[in-house]
PDB file of C-alpha atoms and ligand atoms in Angstrom:
ATOM      1  CA  PHE A 685     -96.103  89.118 -54.697  1.00  0.00           C
ATOM      2  CA  LYS A 686     -94.196  92.277 -54.180  1.00  0.00           C
ATOM      3  CA  TRP A 687     -93.675  94.107 -57.498  1.00  0.00           C
ATOM      4  CA  ILE A 688     -90.833  96.628 -57.718  1.00  0.00           C
ATOM      5  CA  GLU A 689     -90.369  98.645 -60.901  1.00  0.00           C
ATOM      6  CA  ALA A 690     -86.754  99.752 -61.311  1.00  0.00           C
ATOM      7  CA  ALA A 691     -85.914 102.898 -63.312  1.00  0.00           C
ATOM      8  CA  ASN A 692     -83.311 101.028 -65.355  1.00  0.00           C
ATOM      9  CA  TYR A 693     -81.088  97.954 -65.403  1.00  0.00           C
ATOM     10  CA  GLY A 694     -78.518  99.476 -63.024  1.00  0.00           C
ATOM     11  CA  GLU A 695     -81.257 100.173 -60.477  1.00  0.00           C
ATOM     12  CA  LEU A 696     -82.670  96.660 -60.849  1.00  0.00           C
ATOM     13  CA  SER A 697     -79.219  95.218 -60.119  1.00  0.00           C
ATOM     14  CA  LYS A 698     -78.779  97.502 -57.138  1.00  0.00           C
ATOM     15  CA  ILE A 699     -82.179  96.766 -55.588  1.00  0.00           C
ATOM     16  CA  ALA A 700     -81.638  93.017 -55.952  1.00  0.00           C
ATOM     17  CA  ALA A 701     -78.087  93.153 -54.575  1.00  0.00           C
ATOM     18  CA  THR A 702     -79.257  95.181 -51.577  1.00  0.00           C
ATOM     19  CA  ILE A 703     -81.827  92.503 -50.700  1.00  0.00           C
ATOM     20  CA  PHE A 704     -79.149  89.776 -50.834  1.00  0.00           C
ATOM     21  CA  ILE A 705     -76.562  91.842 -48.951  1.00  0.00           C
ATOM     22  CA  ASP A 706     -79.075  92.688 -46.203  1.00  0.00           C
ATOM     23  CA  GLN A 707     -79.927  88.997 -45.906  1.00  0.00           C
ATOM     24  CA  LEU A 708     -76.233  88.136 -45.505  1.00  0.00           C
ATOM     25  CA  LYS A 709     -75.763  90.866 -42.907  1.00  0.00           C
ATOM     26  CA  LYS A 710     -78.686  89.428 -40.966  1.00  0.00           C
ATOM     27  CA  ASP A 711     -77.440  85.838 -41.260  1.00  0.00           C
ATOM     28  CA  SER A 712     -73.787  85.209 -42.120  1.00  0.00           C
ATOM     29  CA  SER A 713     -74.525  81.537 -42.846  1.00  0.00           C
ATOM     30  CA  THR A 714     -77.211  82.283 -45.427  1.00  0.00           C
ATOM     31  CA  VAL A 715     -77.888  79.569 -48.006  1.00  0.00           C
ATOM     32  CA  PHE A 716     -78.158  81.333 -51.361  1.00  0.00           C
ATOM     33  CA  GLY A 717     -79.823  80.080 -54.525  1.00  0.00           C
ATOM     34  CA  MET A 718     -78.146  81.548 -57.606  1.00  0.00           C
ATOM     35  CA  ALA A 719     -79.084  81.922 -61.267  1.00  0.00           C
ATOM     36  CA  THR A 720     -77.037  82.515 -64.413  1.00  0.00           C
ATOM     37  CA  GLY A 721     -77.894  84.295 -67.679  1.00  0.00           C
ATOM     38  CA  GLY A 722     -77.601  87.867 -68.870  1.00  0.00           C
ATOM     39  CA  THR A 723     -80.035  89.410 -66.399  1.00  0.00           C
ATOM     40  CA  PRO A 724     -78.062  88.903 -63.129  1.00  0.00           C
ATOM     41  CA  GLU A 725     -74.650  90.018 -64.453  1.00  0.00           C
ATOM     42  CA  GLY A 726     -75.079  93.520 -62.986  1.00  0.00           C
ATOM     43  CA  PHE A 727     -76.353  92.024 -59.731  1.00  0.00           C
ATOM     44  CA  TYR A 728     -73.173  89.922 -59.358  1.00  0.00           C
ATOM     45  CA  LYS A 729     -70.992  92.995 -59.988  1.00  0.00           C
ATOM     46  CA  LYS A 730     -72.751  94.711 -57.068  1.00  0.00           C
ATOM     47  CA  LEU A 731     -72.252  91.698 -54.770  1.00  0.00           C
ATOM     48  CA  VAL A 732     -68.547  91.596 -55.649  1.00  0.00           C
ATOM     49  CA  ALA A 733     -68.261  95.353 -55.052  1.00  0.00           C
ATOM     50  CA  ALA A 734     -69.894  95.004 -51.613  1.00  0.00           C
ATOM     51  CA  TYR A 735     -67.441  92.242 -50.720  1.00  0.00           C
ATOM     52  CA  LYS A 736     -64.430  94.228 -51.993  1.00  0.00           C
ATOM     53  CA  ALA A 737     -65.577  97.252 -50.001  1.00  0.00           C
ATOM     54  CA  GLY A 738     -65.485  95.105 -46.848  1.00  0.00           C
ATOM     55  CA  GLU A 739     -69.226  95.422 -46.370  1.00  0.00           C
ATOM     56  CA  VAL A 740     -69.902  91.666 -46.251  1.00  0.00           C
ATOM     57  CA  SER A 741     -68.176  88.302 -46.022  1.00  0.00           C
ATOM     58  CA  PHE A 742     -69.414  85.080 -47.602  1.00  0.00           C
ATOM     59  CA  LYS A 743     -67.136  82.899 -45.483  1.00  0.00           C
ATOM     60  CA  GLN A 744     -69.966  81.131 -43.721  1.00  0.00           C
ATOM     61  CA  ALA A 745     -72.481  81.259 -46.556  1.00  0.00           C
ATOM     62  CA  LYS A 746     -73.435  78.524 -48.992  1.00  0.00           C
ATOM     63  CA  SER A 747     -74.692  78.665 -52.540  1.00  0.00           C
ATOM     64  CA  PHE A 748     -76.701  76.332 -54.789  1.00  0.00           C
ATOM     65  CA  ASN A 749     -77.162  77.118 -58.465  1.00  0.00           C
ATOM     66  CA  LEU A 750     -80.351  76.423 -60.333  1.00  0.00           C
ATOM     67  CA  ASP A 751     -79.096  74.525 -63.327  1.00  0.00           C
ATOM     68  CA  GLU A 752     -76.382  73.354 -65.697  1.00  0.00           C
ATOM     69  CA  TYR A 753     -76.217  72.040 -69.233  1.00  0.00           C
ATOM     70  CA  ILE A 754     -75.761  68.339 -69.795  1.00  0.00           C
ATOM     71  CA  GLY A 755     -72.592  67.185 -71.520  1.00  0.00           C
ATOM     72  CA  ILE A 756     -70.618  70.355 -71.005  1.00  0.00           C
ATOM     73  CA  ASN A 757     -67.396  70.437 -69.092  1.00  0.00           C
ATOM     74  CA  PRO A 758     -67.155  72.923 -66.173  1.00  0.00           C
ATOM     75  CA  ALA A 759     -64.072  74.418 -67.880  1.00  0.00           C
ATOM     76  CA  ASN A 760     -66.121  75.270 -70.978  1.00  0.00           C
ATOM     77  CA  GLU A 761     -66.777  79.026 -71.041  1.00  0.00           C
ATOM     78  CA  ALA A 762     -70.446  78.443 -71.861  1.00  0.00           C
ATOM     79  CA  SER A 763     -70.959  76.250 -68.795  1.00  0.00           C
ATOM     80  CA  TYR A 764     -72.745  77.643 -65.768  1.00  0.00           C
ATOM     81  CA  HIS A 765     -69.863  76.486 -63.569  1.00  0.00           C
ATOM     82  CA  TYR A 766     -67.597  78.781 -65.557  1.00  0.00           C
ATOM     83  CA  TYR A 767     -70.139  81.625 -65.513  1.00  0.00           C
ATOM     84  CA  MET A 768     -70.446  81.532 -61.730  1.00  0.00           C
ATOM     85  CA  ASP A 769     -66.688  81.476 -61.142  1.00  0.00           C
ATOM     86  CA  TYR A 770     -66.183  84.277 -63.647  1.00  0.00           C
ATOM     87  CA  ASN A 771     -69.003  86.509 -62.366  1.00  0.00           C
ATOM     88  CA  LEU A 772     -68.928  85.774 -58.637  1.00  0.00           C
ATOM     89  CA  PHE A 773     -67.025  82.994 -56.943  1.00  0.00           C
ATOM     90  CA  ASN A 774     -63.507  83.936 -58.144  1.00  0.00           C
ATOM     91  CA  HIS A 775     -63.990  87.359 -56.549  1.00  0.00           C
ATOM     92  CA  ILE A 776     -65.483  86.637 -53.112  1.00  0.00           C
ATOM     93  CA  ASP A 777     -64.500  84.619 -50.035  1.00  0.00           C
ATOM     94  CA  MET A 778     -67.120  81.878 -50.193  1.00  0.00           C
ATOM     95  CA  LYS A 779     -65.444  78.546 -49.450  1.00  0.00           C
ATOM     96  CA  ARG A 780     -65.185  76.190 -52.429  1.00  0.00           C
ATOM     97  CA  GLU A 781     -66.754  73.383 -50.406  1.00  0.00           C
ATOM     98  CA  ASN A 782     -69.828  75.550 -49.858  1.00  0.00           C
ATOM     99  CA  ILE A 783     -70.413  76.160 -53.576  1.00  0.00           C
ATOM    100  CA  TYR A 784     -72.808  73.769 -55.301  1.00  0.00           C
ATOM    101  CA  LEU A 785     -73.974  73.499 -58.894  1.00  0.00           C
ATOM    102  CA  PRO A 786     -75.839  70.541 -60.343  1.00  0.00           C
ATOM    103  CA  ALA A 787     -73.419  68.247 -62.206  1.00  0.00           C
ATOM    104  CA  GLY A 788     -74.189  67.929 -65.901  1.00  0.00           C
ATOM    105  CA  ASN A 789     -71.268  65.668 -66.677  1.00  0.00           C
ATOM    106  CA  LYS A 790     -71.947  62.637 -64.471  1.00  0.00           C
ATOM    107  CA  SER A 791     -72.654  59.182 -65.911  1.00  0.00           C
ATOM    108  CA  ASN A 792     -75.642  58.711 -63.597  1.00  0.00           C
ATOM    109  CA  LEU A 793     -77.546  61.967 -63.955  1.00  0.00           C
ATOM    110  CA  GLU A 794     -80.713  60.769 -62.207  1.00  0.00           C
ATOM    111  CA  LYS A 795     -78.623  59.959 -59.162  1.00  0.00           C
ATOM    112  CA  ALA A 796     -76.851  63.322 -59.365  1.00  0.00           C
ATOM    113  CA  ALA A 797     -80.276  65.039 -59.476  1.00  0.00           C
ATOM    114  CA  ALA A 798     -81.597  63.217 -56.405  1.00  0.00           C
ATOM    115  CA  GLU A 799     -78.353  63.900 -54.539  1.00  0.00           C
ATOM    116  CA  TYR A 800     -78.622  67.608 -55.327  1.00  0.00           C
ATOM    117  CA  ASP A 801     -82.015  67.873 -53.638  1.00  0.00           C
ATOM    118  CA  ALA A 802     -80.686  65.904 -50.664  1.00  0.00           C
ATOM    119  CA  LEU A 803     -77.797  68.375 -50.336  1.00  0.00           C
ATOM    120  CA  ILE A 804     -80.157  71.361 -50.432  1.00  0.00           C
ATOM    121  CA  ASN A 805     -82.315  69.681 -47.848  1.00  0.00           C
ATOM    122  CA  ALA A 806     -79.356  68.889 -45.595  1.00  0.00           C
ATOM    123  CA  ALA A 807     -78.309  72.565 -45.771  1.00  0.00           C
ATOM    124  CA  GLY A 808     -81.706  73.470 -44.302  1.00  0.00           C
ATOM    125  CA  ASN A 809     -83.105  74.621 -47.675  1.00  0.00           C
ATOM    126  CA  ILE A 810     -82.329  77.802 -49.568  1.00  0.00           C
ATOM    127  CA  ASP A 811     -82.896  81.037 -47.653  1.00  0.00           C
ATOM    128  CA  ILE A 812     -83.046  83.287 -50.695  1.00  0.00           C
ATOM    129  CA  GLN A 813     -83.301  82.177 -54.316  1.00  0.00           C
ATOM    130  CA  LEU A 814     -82.513  84.405 -57.300  1.00  0.00           C
ATOM    131  CA  LEU A 815     -84.426  83.704 -60.515  1.00  0.00           C
ATOM    132  CA  GLY A 816     -84.566  84.982 -64.073  1.00  0.00           C
ATOM    133  CA  ILE A 817     -87.364  84.135 -66.472  1.00  0.00           C
ATOM    134  CA  GLY A 818     -87.232  82.675 -69.977  1.00  0.00           C
ATOM    135  CA  VAL A 819     -89.124  84.225 -72.894  1.00  0.00           C
ATOM    136  CA  ASN A 820     -91.444  81.215 -72.615  1.00  0.00           C
ATOM    137  CA  GLY A 821     -91.876  81.620 -68.859  1.00  0.00           C
ATOM    138  CA  HIS A 822     -89.356  79.016 -67.772  1.00  0.00           C
ATOM    139  CA  ILE A 823     -87.698  79.293 -64.348  1.00  0.00           C
ATOM    140  CA  GLY A 824     -84.502  77.366 -63.905  1.00  0.00           C
ATOM    141  CA  PHE A 825     -84.753  75.182 -66.985  1.00  0.00           C
ATOM    142  CA  ASN A 826     -88.295  74.076 -66.183  1.00  0.00           C
ATOM    143  CA  GLU A 827     -89.886  74.461 -69.609  1.00  0.00           C
ATOM    144  CA  PRO A 828     -93.637  74.854 -70.293  1.00  0.00           C
ATOM    145  CA  GLY A 829     -95.574  71.711 -69.397  1.00  0.00           C
ATOM    146  CA  THR A 830     -93.310  70.707 -66.487  1.00  0.00           C
ATOM    147  CA  PRO A 831     -95.288  69.326 -63.527  1.00  0.00           C
ATOM    148  CA  PHE A 832     -94.989  71.607 -60.495  1.00  0.00           C
ATOM    149  CA  ASP A 833     -94.220  68.714 -58.138  1.00  0.00           C
ATOM    150  CA  LEU A 834     -90.803  67.705 -59.510  1.00  0.00           C
ATOM    151  CA  GLY A 835     -87.495  68.016 -57.676  1.00  0.00           C
ATOM    152  CA  THR A 836     -84.170  68.407 -59.464  1.00  0.00           C
ATOM    153  CA  ASN A 837     -84.411  66.579 -62.770  1.00  0.00           C
ATOM    154  CA  ILE A 838     -83.124  66.167 -66.301  1.00  0.00           C
ATOM    155  CA  VAL A 839     -84.945  68.169 -68.962  1.00  0.00           C
ATOM    156  CA  GLU A 840     -84.960  68.694 -72.687  1.00  0.00           C
ATOM    157  CA  LEU A 841     -84.512  72.360 -73.559  1.00  0.00           C
ATOM    158  CA  ALA A 842     -87.191  74.129 -75.586  1.00  0.00           C
ATOM    159  CA  GLN A 843     -86.114  75.316 -79.031  1.00  0.00           C
ATOM    160  CA  SER A 844     -86.780  78.957 -77.961  1.00  0.00           C
ATOM    161  CA  THR A 845     -84.435  78.473 -74.986  1.00  0.00           C
ATOM    162  CA  ARG A 846     -81.675  77.030 -77.185  1.00  0.00           C
ATOM    163  CA  GLU A 847     -82.092  79.958 -79.595  1.00  0.00           C
ATOM    164  CA  ALA A 848     -82.038  82.530 -76.767  1.00  0.00           C
ATOM    165  CA  ASN A 849     -78.821  80.998 -75.394  1.00  0.00           C
ATOM    166  CA  GLN A 850     -77.127  80.562 -78.769  1.00  0.00           C
ATOM    167  CA  VAL A 851     -75.172  83.811 -78.207  1.00  0.00           C
ATOM    168  CA  TYR A 852     -72.984  81.944 -75.717  1.00  0.00           C
ATOM    169  CA  PHE A 853     -72.025  79.275 -78.283  1.00  0.00           C
ATOM    170  CA  ASP A 854     -70.472  79.204 -81.764  1.00  0.00           C
ATOM    171  CA  SER A 855     -73.636  77.895 -83.396  1.00  0.00           C
ATOM    172  CA  ILE A 856     -77.091  76.569 -82.532  1.00  0.00           C
ATOM    173  CA  ASP A 857     -75.784  73.018 -83.040  1.00  0.00           C
ATOM    174  CA  ASP A 858     -73.366  73.552 -80.164  1.00  0.00           C
ATOM    175  CA  VAL A 859     -76.140  74.509 -77.713  1.00  0.00           C
ATOM    176  CA  PRO A 860     -76.863  71.457 -75.548  1.00  0.00           C
ATOM    177  CA  THR A 861     -80.246  69.814 -75.966  1.00  0.00           C
ATOM    178  CA  HIS A 862     -80.607  68.821 -72.301  1.00  0.00           C
ATOM    179  CA  ALA A 863     -79.966  70.273 -68.876  1.00  0.00           C
ATOM    180  CA  ILE A 864     -80.164  69.375 -65.198  1.00  0.00           C
ATOM    181  CA  THR A 865     -82.310  71.810 -63.213  1.00  0.00           C
ATOM    182  CA  MET A 866     -83.794  72.310 -59.780  1.00  0.00           C
ATOM    183  CA  GLY A 867     -87.443  71.388 -60.201  1.00  0.00           C
ATOM    184  CA  ILE A 868     -90.324  73.715 -59.440  1.00  0.00           C
ATOM    185  CA  LYS A 869     -90.783  71.889 -56.137  1.00  0.00           C
ATOM    186  CA  THR A 870     -87.126  72.542 -55.244  1.00  0.00           C
ATOM    187  CA  ILE A 871     -87.471  76.217 -56.173  1.00  0.00           C
ATOM    188  CA  LEU A 872     -90.671  76.613 -54.146  1.00  0.00           C
ATOM    189  CA  SER A 873     -88.952  75.099 -51.087  1.00  0.00           C
ATOM    190  CA  SER A 874     -86.776  78.259 -50.867  1.00  0.00           C
ATOM    191  CA  LYS A 875     -87.791  80.563 -48.051  1.00  0.00           C
ATOM    192  CA  LYS A 876     -87.659  83.734 -50.152  1.00  0.00           C
ATOM    193  CA  ILE A 877     -87.566  84.227 -53.925  1.00  0.00           C
ATOM    194  CA  VAL A 878     -86.349  87.231 -55.918  1.00  0.00           C
ATOM    195  CA  LEU A 879     -87.198  87.240 -59.617  1.00  0.00           C
ATOM    196  CA  LEU A 880     -85.488  89.633 -62.037  1.00  0.00           C
ATOM    197  CA  ILE A 881     -87.151  90.607 -65.313  1.00  0.00           C
ATOM    198  CA  SER A 882     -85.381  92.979 -67.687  1.00  0.00           C
ATOM    199  CA  GLY A 883     -85.947  93.967 -71.296  1.00  0.00           C
ATOM    200  CA  ALA A 884     -88.624  94.047 -73.961  1.00  0.00           C
ATOM    201  CA  SER A 885     -88.080  90.408 -74.955  1.00  0.00           C
ATOM    202  CA  LYS A 886     -89.636  89.501 -71.579  1.00  0.00           C
ATOM    203  CA  GLN A 887     -92.741  91.671 -71.984  1.00  0.00           C
ATOM    204  CA  GLU A 888     -95.096  88.812 -72.735  1.00  0.00           C
ATOM    205  CA  ALA A 889     -93.729  86.663 -69.907  1.00  0.00           C
ATOM    206  CA  PHE A 890     -93.996  89.631 -67.537  1.00  0.00           C
ATOM    207  CA  GLU A 891     -97.618  90.270 -68.425  1.00  0.00           C
ATOM    208  CA  ARG A 892     -98.547  86.628 -68.174  1.00  0.00           C
ATOM    209  CA  LEU A 893     -97.004  86.406 -64.717  1.00  0.00           C
ATOM    210  CA  ARG A 894     -98.729  89.592 -63.680  1.00  0.00           C
ATOM    211  CA  SER A 895    -102.120  88.208 -64.778  1.00  0.00           C
ATOM    212  CA  GLY A 896    -101.932  85.765 -61.878  1.00  0.00           C
ATOM    213  CA  VAL A 897    -103.219  82.753 -63.816  1.00  0.00           C
ATOM    214  CA  VAL A 898    -101.515  79.590 -62.545  1.00  0.00           C
ATOM    215  CA  THR A 899    -100.870  76.927 -65.188  1.00  0.00           C
ATOM    216  CA  GLU A 900     -98.183  74.345 -65.942  1.00  0.00           C
ATOM    217  CA  ASP A 901     -98.027  75.818 -69.461  1.00  0.00           C
ATOM    218  CA  PHE A 902     -96.331  78.812 -67.885  1.00  0.00           C
ATOM    219  CA  PRO A 903     -93.806  77.574 -65.298  1.00  0.00           C
ATOM    220  CA  ALA A 904     -93.191  80.934 -63.593  1.00  0.00           C
ATOM    221  CA  SER A 905     -96.864  81.007 -62.597  1.00  0.00           C
ATOM    222  CA  ALA A 906     -96.003  78.371 -59.958  1.00  0.00           C
ATOM    223  CA  LEU A 907     -94.469  81.247 -58.003  1.00  0.00           C
ATOM    224  CA  HIS A 908     -97.995  82.403 -57.178  1.00  0.00           C
ATOM    225  CA  ASN A 909     -98.080  79.361 -54.856  1.00  0.00           C
ATOM    226  CA  HIS A 910     -95.146  80.749 -52.824  1.00  0.00           C
ATOM    227  CA  PRO A 911     -95.649  83.122 -49.864  1.00  0.00           C
ATOM    228  CA  ASP A 912     -92.584  85.372 -50.314  1.00  0.00           C
ATOM    229  CA  VAL A 913     -91.782  86.436 -53.892  1.00  0.00           C
ATOM    230  CA  THR A 914     -90.326  89.800 -54.901  1.00  0.00           C
ATOM    231  CA  VAL A 915     -90.336  90.642 -58.603  1.00  0.00           C
ATOM    232  CA  ILE A 916     -87.968  93.406 -59.692  1.00  0.00           C
ATOM    233  CA  TYR A 917     -88.526  94.505 -63.281  1.00  0.00           C
ATOM    234  CA  THR A 918     -87.444  97.128 -65.757  1.00  0.00           C
ATOM    235  CA  ASP A 919     -87.837  98.037 -69.462  1.00  0.00           C
ATOM    236  CA  VAL A 920     -90.477  95.376 -70.034  1.00  0.00           C
ATOM    237  CA  LYS A 921     -92.390  97.400 -72.656  1.00  0.00           C
TER     238      LYS A 921
HETATM  239  C1  F6R B2122     -80.383  80.515 -65.455  1.00  0.00           C
HETATM  240  C2  F6R B2122     -81.772  80.060 -65.577  1.00  0.00           C
HETATM  241  C3  F6R B2122     -82.706  80.598 -66.614  1.00  0.00           C
HETATM  242  C4  F6R B2122     -82.541  82.100 -66.877  1.00  0.00           C
HETATM  243  C5  F6R B2122     -83.506  82.548 -67.960  1.00  0.00           C
HETATM  244  C6  F6R B2122     -83.327  84.014 -68.314  1.00  0.00           C
HETATM  245  O1  F6R B2122     -79.712  79.837 -64.424  1.00  0.00           O
HETATM  246  O2  F6R B2122     -82.151  79.224 -64.827  1.00  0.00           O
HETATM  247  O3  F6R B2122     -84.022  80.338 -66.211  1.00  0.00           O
HETATM  248  O4  F6R B2122     -82.762  82.801 -65.699  1.00  0.00           O
HETATM  249  O5  F6R B2122     -83.311  81.778 -69.104  1.00  0.00           O
HETATM  250  O6  F6R B2122     -82.060  84.197 -68.876  1.00  0.00           O
HETATM  251  P1  F6R B2122     -81.515  85.657 -69.257  1.00  0.00           P
HETATM  252  O7  F6R B2122     -81.284  86.365 -67.982  1.00  0.00           O
HETATM  253  O8  F6R B2122     -80.221  85.381 -69.989  1.00  0.00           O
HETATM  254  O9  F6R B2122     -82.554  86.280 -70.096  1.00  0.00           O
END
């Protein structure tokens, strides 16, 4: 693990964006793994700014998102499809056919999950994967207790996850109960991983990760089994 403490949220966003931009400069056909949530919003603003400044082009790049809610339409503002368009894809030159998110609105979700892993595989696997962490240590939507050897799969969201994400919905009853997520195995197949941790609500998760104990009760601890993880953190106390 490489641990980088950022002075503040703006610095965290900048450090993370620089890593992704440098990767794209090195390899214009980079396969990105993207995350949603509050933490990477500043990071996406920096990527968009770099594109608008003519510093980089995403024309040959590809992107695979970690997860999506089940039973939510991509046009719904709380969907991760919407989030990604709003925060990134509407503002850069990545080709639509190179943008992938798991489909949470298909009738055969198991099939959609297996196909997602096959697509990632066919793209040569993810070169650089962005992650956030849940208050309970989830990565993607892999909640505590998830076996580390699963590919993309359908999961039931933990109550703490639904509560944390309630801000994006009218009420807790509107927060979906299930999601489709890259599995831990899918995440670990990425060549490089960058994990962002910001804010006091993540203090416990941060410390647990830092302790180095690997257990399925704490999904992010699976990252200790990966050879190239950078953790960028700020304001965790
Ligand atoms: C998002 C995702 C989640 C979030 C995590 C932290 O695609 O997979 O694991 O990264 O829930 O979310 P925020 O950043 O909103 O605290």
